[in-house]
Amino acid sequence: MMNSAWPPSRTLPSALVTSLVALLLAAQWWLGVSATRELGVTTDELVHVTGGFSYWKFNDYRLQPENGNLPQRLAGLPWVLAGARMDTTGPDPQAWPESDVWHIGHAFFFGSGNNTDYLLLLSRAVMALTGTALGLLIFAWSRALWGDAGGLLSLALYVFCPNFLAHAPLATSDVTMTLCLLAACGAFWRQTRILDGRSLAASVGVTALATVAKFSFGLLLPIFALIAVVRLASSEPLLVQFGRRRELRTWREKLVAILASGVVHGIAAWIAIWACFGFRFSAVGPGMPPQTDFFWPWSVVLPAQGFWRGFLLFSHDWRLLPDAFLDGFGTVLHASAERGAFLNGEYSNTGWASFFPYSFLVKTPLSQLATFTLAGGAAVVAWSQQRGGKWPRIKADLYRLTPLLALFGVYWVVSIQTHLNIGHRHILPTYPVLFIAAGLLWRAGGSRLLATLAVFLVLGNAVESATVRPSYLAYFNPLAGGPANGWRHLVDSSLDWGQDLPRLATWLRQEAKPGERVYVSYAGSDDFRYEGIRAQELASVYNFNQPREWYELEPGLYCLSATALQNVYSGWRGPWTLGKERSMLAYRSMLAEAPPPQTAAERKVRADRLFNLDQLRFVRLCNYLRIRQPDAMVGYSFLIYRLSGAEVHAAAYGTMNEFAAIMDQAIRAKAKTP
């Protein structure tokens, strides 16, 4: 974009630029990592670390193959170097044969004598470096387009973004994939313009890393295709230099070169996959317990029909790819087809086209939304003022932005259509494109007013981020009523990823009355007993083979995480109905009338009935609590209710008339709340 509309930027002193970049990146790393010291184990961290540890330690790949080998290796490496212990014979004889990563991970984190808090902090410190690398790439790309000042603006927007401060340090795969996608798009674009050993190696290398970062790497295929089409349609020659320099000008010549490059990319990606899985088809490591199946077995994840079924079967039968990689891919396909989701009080197993646009609207700081809008408006105004015809200038400018536009467009098209609506984090790869584009506001020679507004917006971004620290994950902007009201709009990894259990423990030590009963319903992988919480667990989903016993609810403190409160993953979710009431009464009757179980089959039937009765009672209680004003909130993800005996009876056990009466009372009280 180098013309009269976008005048060349003034170069700042290199020492100043280097110092500011280093300071901002160091701030981003420290802000993210230090905030996690107050947080517990988030849901996916347990399985990412456990899987990554087993890859390094045992050369075994059966655990969690669906979330990216590379980030899991990064997360597990500190545990390996620190000598963490993992029992390969327990905690259950069937855990390893059945690849039960949740059971194995729970024992690894909380039952093996490891210093989990310290080791997890090390993992987070390592993972945060991927966020640092992402920030450096954002700056470099923006600087190439807009100059030093524009690069610094883009970097500052990224550094203080609460969404990246939340996810960059976590031992998960989202920011690693964001980095790899952005780098792969830029590197591929460069080598379609100047193809030499250096550009080809860079593109092949980052594409190979993306292939083992997360299964969303498949989006690179349409992105690369779009980039290739743009290059074939352009008049700019493709410079090829392997020994002697050649200029390829016709679309046929360029197509041959790009296809040859694509073959090299494919081979490198294939080798990277095999390398990360030990160049072995079998997932089972030497000397490890045998495997009967993956946690998500082939019989479940294999599509019933269609292209992907044929691809998976052919690849498996001919051993074209490792067994664990294929099962991981099948698992992603299976989960993407149907998964419980929540949005603004509604439930769905196939998601909504509005889920990600809405989450972007309420999870993006207002200062950032204003910056993106201002940058877009500035571009339109500049184009409209272009002398000598605006369309050639628009075409030339968009051409320079091709890789960013391809990434942004493909990712959003796929995101809107996906059925996997479990977290705002899944659209993180689209944010760097906006950060980079916003850099045009700080171009030297541009509008002083725009530059001044951009300064205030960057400061506003930093202030918005500071107000929610350390609960970056729970950030919601004022359009959603702020983080305190986030649970009404989105849950799961958009708000409640199980991170606030240690803060709940601190709150209980300070606020619980002596002898007061405490009930906890928690959606996550942390262990409330490990965190020092002495409480009765409400409606547990993962009880790690502990016997289920029935207990009556009493007055006391009821501490519910937002995802649990919304019953997202319950088979009985949604409004309380007469049908659910009848089911609850039927289960009560069956348990009361059944004789004591004598056989394993009878014990299983009783356990299943207890589970359903427990879930139904909890769903009924939650229908009341979602209307009742909470007495306290911890970290924005735990809602605390101090319930009386009368409330507990009416909400959990009373007749439908009693339940309707207390619901009506809660609705009237809510209406009076300012």
XYZ file of C-alpha atoms in Angstrom:
674
model
C 0.000 0.000 0.000
C 2.664 2.455 -1.016
C 1.105 5.428 -2.806
C -0.253 8.891 -2.116
C -3.117 7.424 -0.083
C -0.707 5.496 2.119
C 2.475 7.614 2.296
C 5.718 5.912 3.324
C 6.121 5.734 7.073
C 8.914 7.487 8.925
C 11.389 5.001 10.371
C 11.882 5.247 14.118
C 15.326 4.781 15.685
C 16.076 1.069 15.555
C 17.286 0.967 19.159
C 14.017 2.517 20.342
C 11.924 0.096 18.314
C 13.899 -2.909 19.529
C 13.588 -1.783 23.148
C 9.843 -1.176 22.899
C 9.224 -4.517 21.207
C 11.273 -6.364 23.829
C 9.470 -4.520 26.643
C 6.013 -5.262 25.239
C 6.754 -8.925 24.616
C 8.240 -9.332 28.098
C 5.160 -7.639 29.552
C 2.853 -9.978 27.640
C 4.718 -13.066 28.867
C 4.817 -11.866 32.485
C 1.204 -10.670 32.596
C -0.032 -13.997 31.300
C 2.157 -16.350 33.334
C 1.902 -14.441 36.618
C -1.896 -14.399 36.387
C -2.005 -18.196 36.239
C -0.436 -18.479 39.689
C -3.914 -17.861 41.114
C -5.569 -20.359 38.795
C -6.039 -24.086 39.074
C -5.842 -26.772 36.428
C -8.050 -25.918 33.478
C -10.019 -28.744 31.919
C -7.840 -29.500 28.911
C -4.499 -28.886 30.606
C -4.735 -32.146 32.508
C -4.980 -34.245 29.346
C -2.567 -32.140 27.288
C 0.202 -32.441 29.855
C -0.513 -36.109 30.528
C -0.464 -36.944 26.831
C 2.686 -34.914 26.163
C 4.497 -36.500 29.110
C 3.696 -40.000 27.873
C 4.949 -39.112 24.373
C 8.365 -38.087 25.703
C 8.703 -40.509 28.594
C 7.305 -43.729 27.181
C 7.230 -43.145 23.408
C 3.525 -43.989 23.773
C 0.862 -42.088 21.794
C -2.485 -43.563 22.830
C -3.392 -40.699 25.189
C -5.206 -37.648 23.774
C -4.087 -37.885 20.135
C -6.791 -35.465 18.985
C -5.383 -32.182 20.277
C -2.038 -31.752 18.573
C 1.174 -33.643 19.247
C 3.420 -30.560 19.198
C 1.731 -28.398 21.884
C 1.253 -31.433 24.107
C 4.956 -32.197 23.833
C 5.756 -28.593 24.782
C 3.417 -28.823 27.781
C 4.780 -32.168 28.964
C 8.481 -31.424 28.482
C 9.021 -29.557 31.813
C 7.482 -32.483 33.678
C 9.862 -34.896 31.975
C 12.910 -32.721 32.673
C 11.839 -32.310 36.309
C 11.547 -36.086 36.782
C 7.790 -36.268 37.383
C 6.380 -39.705 38.222
C 3.636 -41.536 36.338
C 2.340 -44.981 37.298
C 1.853 -47.120 34.176
C 0.095 -49.871 36.131
C -2.606 -47.730 37.729
C -4.762 -46.093 38.885
C -7.055 -48.711 37.399
C -5.908 -51.893 35.648
C -8.034 -50.977 32.621
C -7.010 -47.314 32.391
C -4.007 -47.814 30.112
C -5.515 -50.591 27.957
C -8.573 -48.387 27.384
C -6.465 -45.216 26.882
C -8.433 -43.443 29.625
C -6.422 -40.218 29.653
C -8.785 -38.534 32.132
C -8.380 -41.250 34.731
C -4.631 -41.574 34.148
C -4.228 -37.789 34.140
C -6.125 -37.355 37.395
C -3.861 -39.856 39.133
C -0.767 -38.289 37.510
C -1.655 -34.795 38.718
C -3.137 -35.521 42.127
C -2.142 -39.013 43.188
C 1.496 -39.508 42.200
C 3.251 -37.231 44.656
C 4.232 -34.710 41.975
C 4.454 -31.015 42.793
C 1.602 -30.257 40.416
C 1.347 -26.505 41.051
C 5.052 -25.921 40.405
C 5.271 -28.221 37.392
C 2.148 -26.755 35.812
C 3.587 -23.264 36.245
C 6.691 -24.409 34.353
C 4.522 -25.770 31.553
C 2.660 -22.494 31.370
C 5.889 -20.508 31.274
C 7.028 -22.593 28.306
C 3.690 -22.380 26.506
C 3.629 -18.601 26.978
C 6.696 -18.411 24.745
C 4.475 -19.387 21.819
C 2.476 -16.263 22.642
C 5.716 -14.263 22.634
C 6.604 -15.661 19.201
C 3.119 -14.812 17.953
C 3.514 -11.225 19.144
C 6.848 -10.927 17.364
C 5.312 -12.235 14.135
C 2.394 -9.789 14.404
C 4.842 -6.914 14.847
C 7.071 -8.005 11.962
C 4.164 -8.415 9.547
C 2.528 -5.126 10.523
C 5.865 -3.320 10.331
C 6.401 -4.619 6.806
C 3.041 -3.134 5.799
C 2.847 0.091 7.808
C 6.283 0.818 9.216
C 7.684 0.925 12.749
C 4.822 2.853 14.356
C 2.167 0.658 12.772
C 3.991 -2.464 13.922
C 4.107 -1.164 17.483
C 0.377 -0.379 17.428
C -0.456 -3.900 16.277
C 1.823 -5.395 18.902
C 0.359 -3.244 21.699
C -3.183 -4.328 20.779
C -2.092 -7.953 20.971
C -0.059 -7.656 24.161
C -2.953 -6.290 26.223
C -5.681 -8.431 24.691
C -7.323 -10.337 27.580
C -8.155 -13.277 25.311
C -4.514 -13.943 24.488
C -3.368 -13.167 28.027
C -5.817 -15.879 29.090
C -4.861 -18.573 26.585
C -1.206 -17.985 25.685
C 0.166 -19.368 28.996
C -2.213 -22.316 29.251
C -0.903 -25.796 28.504
C -3.284 -26.168 25.568
C -3.017 -25.987 21.791
C -4.980 -22.893 20.718
C -2.244 -20.236 20.676
C 0.333 -22.651 19.264
C -2.048 -23.328 16.383
C -2.701 -19.589 15.951
C 1.035 -18.989 15.618
C 1.534 -21.844 13.172
C -1.404 -20.849 10.962
C -0.294 -17.223 10.709
C 3.330 -18.180 10.047
C 2.375 -20.798 7.459
C 0.184 -18.351 5.523
C 2.892 -15.711 5.427
C 5.642 -18.141 4.491
C 3.589 -19.786 1.742
C 2.707 -16.400 0.246
C 6.358 -15.398 0.195
C 7.509 -18.547 -1.576
C 4.832 -18.116 -4.245
C 6.492 -14.777 -5.075
C 10.170 -15.579 -4.562
C 10.857 -19.301 -4.659
C 14.356 -20.163 -3.484
C 15.897 -22.523 -0.973
C 15.383 -20.156 1.945
C 11.725 -19.282 1.297
C 10.823 -22.884 0.473
C 12.488 -24.215 3.626
C 10.715 -21.639 5.791
C 7.313 -22.405 4.281
C 7.789 -26.166 4.430
C 9.036 -25.964 8.015
C 6.196 -23.920 9.507
C 3.595 -25.879 7.530
C 5.006 -29.114 8.938
C 4.771 -27.675 12.460
C 1.173 -26.611 11.823
C 0.371 -30.170 10.750
C 1.235 -31.502 14.207
C -0.077 -28.491 16.153
C -3.803 -29.213 15.821
C -6.129 -30.879 13.359
C -7.420 -27.507 12.197
C -4.241 -27.483 10.093
C -6.525 -28.845 7.367
C -7.719 -25.270 6.807
C -4.335 -24.551 5.249
C -5.408 -26.482 2.145
C -8.147 -24.021 1.063
C -6.065 -21.074 2.303
C -3.068 -22.139 0.226
C -5.367 -22.779 -2.721
C -6.733 -19.234 -2.538
C -3.232 -17.802 -2.303
C -2.192 -19.851 -5.321
C -5.202 -18.687 -7.355
C -4.416 -15.053 -6.601
C -0.796 -15.529 -7.627
C -1.780 -17.291 -10.859
C -4.191 -14.489 -11.732
C -1.693 -11.725 -11.017
C 0.712 -10.200 -13.524
C 3.565 -10.258 -10.996
C 6.177 -12.840 -12.037
C 7.248 -15.681 -9.786
C 10.994 -15.428 -9.249
C 12.628 -18.846 -9.017
C 16.236 -19.110 -7.936
C 17.816 -22.523 -7.508
C 21.250 -22.011 -9.018
C 20.149 -19.608 -11.756
C 17.451 -16.978 -11.552
C 14.268 -17.323 -13.642
C 11.108 -15.254 -13.928
C 7.922 -17.258 -14.446
C 5.321 -15.013 -16.072
C 2.617 -17.249 -17.496
C 0.036 -18.853 -15.239
C 1.064 -22.307 -16.511
C 4.694 -21.808 -15.513
C 3.701 -20.481 -12.113
C 1.222 -23.336 -11.624
C 3.919 -25.957 -12.235
C 6.231 -24.290 -9.697
C 3.496 -23.931 -7.070
C 2.348 -27.533 -7.536
C 5.925 -28.771 -7.197
C 6.240 -26.717 -4.035
C 2.949 -28.188 -2.796
C 4.281 -31.715 -3.243
C 7.324 -30.831 -1.127
C 5.021 -29.355 1.530
C 2.916 -32.520 1.576
C 5.916 -34.809 1.922
C 7.362 -32.689 4.736
C 4.035 -32.692 6.593
C 3.772 -36.470 6.210
C 7.311 -36.938 7.580
C 6.581 -34.553 10.479
C 3.538 -36.601 11.480
C 5.496 -39.851 11.481
C 8.380 -38.224 13.363
C 6.112 -36.925 16.126
C 4.597 -40.397 16.518
C 7.950 -42.135 16.753
C 7.981 -43.427 13.138
C 5.723 -46.222 14.333
C 2.204 -47.207 13.312
C 1.234 -48.648 16.682
C 0.413 -46.162 19.426
C 1.767 -48.455 22.175
C 5.258 -47.725 23.431
C 7.883 -50.398 24.100
C 7.275 -52.185 27.394
C 3.981 -50.361 28.018
C 0.675 -52.049 28.940
C -1.190 -53.444 25.922
C -3.985 -51.445 24.343
C -7.499 -52.727 23.762
C -8.719 -49.475 22.190
C -8.448 -45.701 22.182
C -10.473 -43.599 24.600
C -12.656 -42.747 21.592
C -12.660 -46.135 19.825
C -12.699 -46.608 16.077
C -16.252 -47.951 16.268
C -17.370 -44.541 17.574
C -15.245 -42.056 15.642
C -15.312 -43.705 12.216
C -17.875 -41.866 10.033
C -20.773 -44.013 8.877
C -20.206 -43.075 5.252
C -18.637 -40.510 2.968
C -15.158 -39.475 1.914
C -13.617 -39.336 5.380
C -14.691 -42.869 6.203
C -12.945 -44.112 3.081
C -9.881 -41.992 3.790
C -9.531 -43.235 7.367
C -10.072 -46.883 6.485
C -7.693 -46.765 3.507
C -5.005 -44.940 5.516
C -5.394 -47.367 8.406
C -5.393 -50.539 6.300
C -2.348 -49.444 4.308
C -0.690 -47.824 7.338
C -0.152 -44.557 5.536
C -0.338 -42.638 8.815
C 0.155 -43.587 12.488
C -2.744 -45.288 14.230
C -2.979 -42.620 16.953
C -2.989 -39.800 14.400
C -5.849 -41.421 12.494
C -7.866 -42.001 15.659
C -7.247 -38.380 16.696
C -8.464 -37.173 13.326
C -11.545 -39.376 13.569
C -12.214 -38.056 17.064
C -12.136 -34.465 15.802
C -14.574 -35.352 13.004
C -16.869 -37.065 15.506
C -16.787 -34.197 18.015
C -17.315 -31.629 15.272
C -20.500 -33.344 14.126
C -22.324 -33.138 17.455
C -21.386 -31.619 20.799
C -23.368 -30.023 23.608
C -23.303 -26.219 23.469
C -24.831 -23.235 25.272
C -25.644 -19.733 24.033
C -27.786 -17.148 25.813
C -29.940 -19.661 27.639
C -30.358 -21.989 24.673
C -28.935 -25.478 24.184
C -27.916 -27.334 21.053
C -25.882 -30.350 19.982
C -25.194 -28.931 16.527
C -24.477 -25.309 17.396
C -25.578 -22.032 15.843
C -24.282 -19.995 12.919
C -24.375 -17.001 15.282
C -22.233 -18.565 18.010
C -18.810 -17.295 16.957
C -19.966 -13.885 15.659
C -21.743 -13.358 18.975
C -18.782 -14.550 21.040
C -16.509 -12.229 19.048
C -18.873 -9.334 19.739
C -19.022 -9.830 23.522
C -15.553 -11.263 24.208
C -13.590 -8.597 22.303
C -12.748 -5.431 24.289
C -14.737 -2.407 23.135
C -11.502 -0.515 22.553
C -10.404 -3.214 20.119
C -13.767 -3.224 18.336
C -13.469 0.540 17.973
C -9.897 0.234 16.677
C -10.832 -2.367 14.070
C -13.811 -0.259 12.949
C -11.708 2.891 12.797
C -9.024 1.163 10.737
C -11.592 -0.160 8.287
C -13.169 3.270 7.982
C -9.780 4.883 7.434
C -9.029 2.472 4.597
C -12.376 3.170 2.909
C -11.900 6.944 3.196
C -8.360 6.746 1.827
C -9.511 4.659 -1.126
C -12.373 7.035 -1.851
C -9.928 9.956 -1.972
C -7.545 8.181 -4.335
C -6.737 10.228 -7.383
C -6.647 8.622 -10.791
C -9.128 5.838 -10.022
C -9.701 3.999 -6.779
C -10.271 0.450 -8.088
C -6.698 -0.178 -9.258
C -5.491 1.021 -5.868
C -7.968 -1.162 -3.978
C -6.955 -4.149 -6.088
C -3.252 -3.514 -5.439
C -3.779 -3.068 -1.704
C -5.894 -6.200 -1.334
C -3.289 -8.127 -3.304
C -0.650 -7.306 -0.699
C -3.006 -8.496 2.017
C -3.850 -11.767 0.253
C -2.513 -14.243 2.857
C -4.198 -12.388 5.718
C -7.497 -12.123 3.889
C -7.366 -15.789 2.880
C -6.733 -16.869 6.476
C -9.439 -14.592 7.857
C -12.042 -15.498 5.236
C -11.563 -19.271 5.234
C -11.417 -19.479 9.008
C -14.623 -17.496 9.484
C -16.530 -19.383 6.806
C -15.634 -22.703 8.423
C -16.254 -21.418 11.969
C -19.766 -20.246 11.167
C -20.635 -23.654 9.728
C -19.061 -25.836 12.416
C -21.191 -27.687 14.967
C -18.442 -27.470 17.602
C -19.525 -24.410 19.597
C -17.680 -24.890 22.872
C -15.473 -21.830 23.149
C -14.527 -18.412 21.836
C -10.906 -19.641 21.797
C -11.572 -21.454 18.532
C -11.599 -18.142 16.624
C -8.352 -16.831 18.137
C -6.508 -17.337 14.800
C -8.604 -14.541 13.258
C -7.495 -11.863 15.736
C -3.874 -11.426 14.530
C -5.231 -10.463 11.100
C -7.207 -7.635 12.711
C -4.278 -6.547 14.884
C -2.043 -6.328 11.823
C -4.646 -4.459 9.772
C -5.147 -1.946 12.596
C -1.507 -0.888 12.265
C -2.401 1.430 9.392
C -3.744 3.937 11.961
C -0.217 4.769 13.112
C 1.365 5.335 9.724
C 3.496 8.448 9.639
C 2.091 10.989 7.220
C -1.433 9.843 7.941
C -4.128 11.607 9.883
C -2.952 13.036 13.203
C -6.489 12.671 14.523
C -6.536 8.959 13.696
C -3.137 8.484 15.306
C -4.285 10.286 18.459
C -7.475 8.239 18.641
C -5.435 5.064 18.190
C -3.235 6.010 21.152
C -6.265 6.432 23.399
C -7.772 3.178 22.155
C -4.570 1.267 22.915
C -4.572 2.753 26.406
C -8.226 1.809 26.749
C -7.371 -1.741 25.706
C -4.752 -1.934 28.460
C -7.197 -0.556 31.037
C -9.951 -3.005 30.054
C -7.480 -5.848 30.399
C -6.254 -4.629 33.792
C -9.766 -4.422 35.225
C -10.350 -8.160 34.781
C -6.884 -9.386 35.824
C -6.184 -12.177 36.725
C -9.491 -13.535 35.386
C -8.592 -12.885 31.753
C -10.480 -15.988 30.633
C -13.715 -14.572 32.052
C -13.497 -11.278 30.168
C -16.773 -10.023 28.685
C -17.251 -6.482 27.481
C -20.078 -4.175 28.643
C -22.301 -5.311 25.750
C -22.767 -8.547 27.713
C -22.922 -6.820 31.083
C -19.252 -7.419 31.887
C -17.630 -10.565 33.294
C -20.099 -10.789 36.193
C -22.845 -11.569 33.692
C -20.821 -13.701 31.332
C -22.362 -16.931 32.652
C -25.722 -15.879 31.237
C -24.283 -15.771 27.701
C -21.437 -18.285 27.271
C -19.808 -20.930 29.434
C -17.233 -23.696 29.003
C -13.858 -22.361 27.807
C -15.356 -18.933 27.058
C -15.705 -18.355 30.803
C -15.486 -21.414 33.019
C -12.719 -23.832 32.098
C -12.378 -25.086 35.659
C -9.732 -22.495 36.547
C -11.101 -20.995 39.755
C -11.113 -23.900 42.209
C -8.102 -22.554 44.223
C -9.803 -19.173 44.525
C -12.978 -20.912 45.727
C -10.899 -22.651 48.399
C -9.574 -19.269 49.570
C -13.070 -17.780 49.631
C -14.456 -20.673 51.666
C -11.696 -20.380 54.257
C -12.610 -16.722 54.705
C -16.395 -16.730 54.333
C -17.825 -20.139 55.291
C -19.388 -20.222 58.749
C -18.151 -22.781 61.295
C -19.950 -26.069 60.768
C -21.730 -24.830 57.640
C -22.301 -27.512 55.021
C -20.640 -26.897 51.656
C -21.736 -28.386 48.346
C -19.670 -28.042 45.166
C -20.668 -28.697 41.581
C -17.644 -28.251 39.390
C -17.055 -28.667 35.659
C -13.328 -29.170 35.244
C -10.264 -31.338 35.781
C -8.956 -29.878 39.021
C -9.546 -31.746 42.283
C -11.304 -29.817 45.027
C -9.924 -32.097 47.723
C -6.400 -31.447 46.435
C -7.150 -27.719 46.702
C -8.170 -28.171 50.345
C -11.937 -27.890 49.898
C -13.944 -30.083 52.235
C -17.333 -30.389 50.597
C -19.972 -32.720 49.279
C -19.773 -33.015 45.503
C -22.999 -32.245 43.682
C -24.012 -34.255 40.622
C -20.501 -35.401 39.764
C -19.905 -36.536 36.193
C -16.324 -37.804 36.580
C -16.067 -39.611 39.882
C -13.024 -41.715 38.885
C -14.631 -45.025 39.791
C -15.584 -43.952 43.301
C -18.830 -45.604 44.480
C -21.901 -43.423 44.054
C -23.887 -42.986 47.240
C -27.144 -41.158 47.697
C -27.276 -38.236 50.100
C -29.972 -35.751 51.002
C -29.364 -32.034 50.458
C -29.336 -29.768 53.478
C -29.067 -26.018 54.117
C -25.636 -24.554 53.440
C -23.337 -23.040 50.838
C -23.926 -24.209 47.292
C -20.954 -23.426 45.048
C -21.631 -24.018 41.368
C -19.318 -23.370 38.454
C -21.052 -21.640 35.540
C -20.867 -24.607 33.157
C -22.377 -26.881 35.799
C -25.059 -24.326 36.652
C -26.152 -24.182 33.013
C -26.269 -28.019 32.824
C -24.549 -27.880 29.437
C -23.460 -31.509 29.397
C -26.377 -32.984 31.305
C -28.759 -35.344 29.585
C -31.582 -33.511 31.380
C -30.606 -29.927 30.587
C -33.053 -27.117 29.919
C -36.227 -25.913 31.668
C -37.834 -28.127 34.251
C -40.847 -29.906 32.810
C -43.568 -32.229 33.990
C -41.853 -35.065 32.099
C -38.622 -34.537 34.045
C -40.586 -34.393 37.285
C -42.179 -37.742 36.512
C -38.797 -39.254 35.630
C -37.346 -38.071 38.931
C -40.230 -39.544 40.896
C -39.928 -42.820 38.963
C -36.224 -43.170 39.759
C -36.901 -42.419 43.423
C -39.551 -45.124 43.483
C -37.341 -47.711 41.746
C -34.475 -47.114 44.173
C -36.745 -47.245 47.204
C -38.468 -50.478 46.170
C -35.480 -52.393 44.765
C -33.818 -54.952 47.089
C -30.117 -54.530 47.891
C -28.041 -55.424 44.809
C -26.272 -58.777 44.942
C -24.556 -59.096 41.559
C -22.307 -56.828 39.531
C -25.103 -56.305 37.002
C -27.533 -55.287 39.740
C -24.968 -52.897 41.239
C -24.509 -51.287 37.822
C -28.260 -50.834 37.396
C -28.460 -49.220 40.816
C -25.497 -46.931 40.043
C -27.111 -45.822 36.783
C -30.380 -45.048 38.541
C -28.565 -43.110 41.250
C -26.689 -41.134 38.612
C -29.885 -40.161 36.783
C -31.731 -39.304 39.971
C -28.790 -37.192 41.139
C -28.665 -35.384 37.790
C -32.402 -34.741 37.728
C -32.443 -33.341 41.248
C -29.517 -31.104 40.364
C -31.141 -29.843 37.143
C -34.275 -28.966 39.130
C -32.187 -27.087 41.684
C -30.272 -25.246 38.939
C -33.496 -24.046 37.339
C -34.178 -22.209 40.582
C -30.621 -20.979 41.131
C -30.331 -19.517 37.625
C -33.126 -17.120 38.569
C -32.139 -16.519 42.174
C -29.512 -13.817 42.697
C -26.203 -15.390 43.846
C -24.883 -14.311 47.229
C -21.301 -14.119 45.968
C -19.166 -14.807 42.931
C -15.620 -16.165 42.805
C -13.468 -15.366 39.788
C -16.643 -14.810 37.733
C -16.919 -18.558 37.115
C -18.194 -19.775 40.514
C -21.592 -18.638 41.756
C -22.213 -19.007 45.491
C -25.653 -19.468 47.064
C -26.389 -19.662 50.779
C -29.600 -21.689 50.835
C -32.023 -22.161 53.697
C -33.739 -25.423 54.508
C -36.991 -24.153 53.018
C -35.258 -23.209 49.754
C -33.523 -26.563 49.468
C -36.732 -28.469 50.130
C -38.861 -26.506 47.667
C -36.215 -26.382 44.908
C -34.996 -29.991 45.133
C -37.762 -32.071 46.722
C -41.022 -30.140 46.928
C -44.157 -30.788 44.921
C -44.558 -29.076 41.570
C -46.745 -26.479 43.286
C -44.041 -25.777 45.872
C -41.423 -25.608 43.135
C -43.563 -23.214 41.069
C -44.085 -21.020 44.133
C -40.401 -20.642 44.913
C -39.617 -20.011 41.242
C -42.237 -17.257 41.166
C -40.742 -15.775 44.332
C -37.262 -15.750 42.754
C -38.585 -14.100 39.579
C -40.227 -11.306 41.607
C -37.058 -10.776 43.634
C -35.000 -10.614 40.456
C -37.358 -8.023 38.972
C -36.788 -5.781 42.005
C -32.986 -6.079 41.747
C -31.515 -2.927 40.159
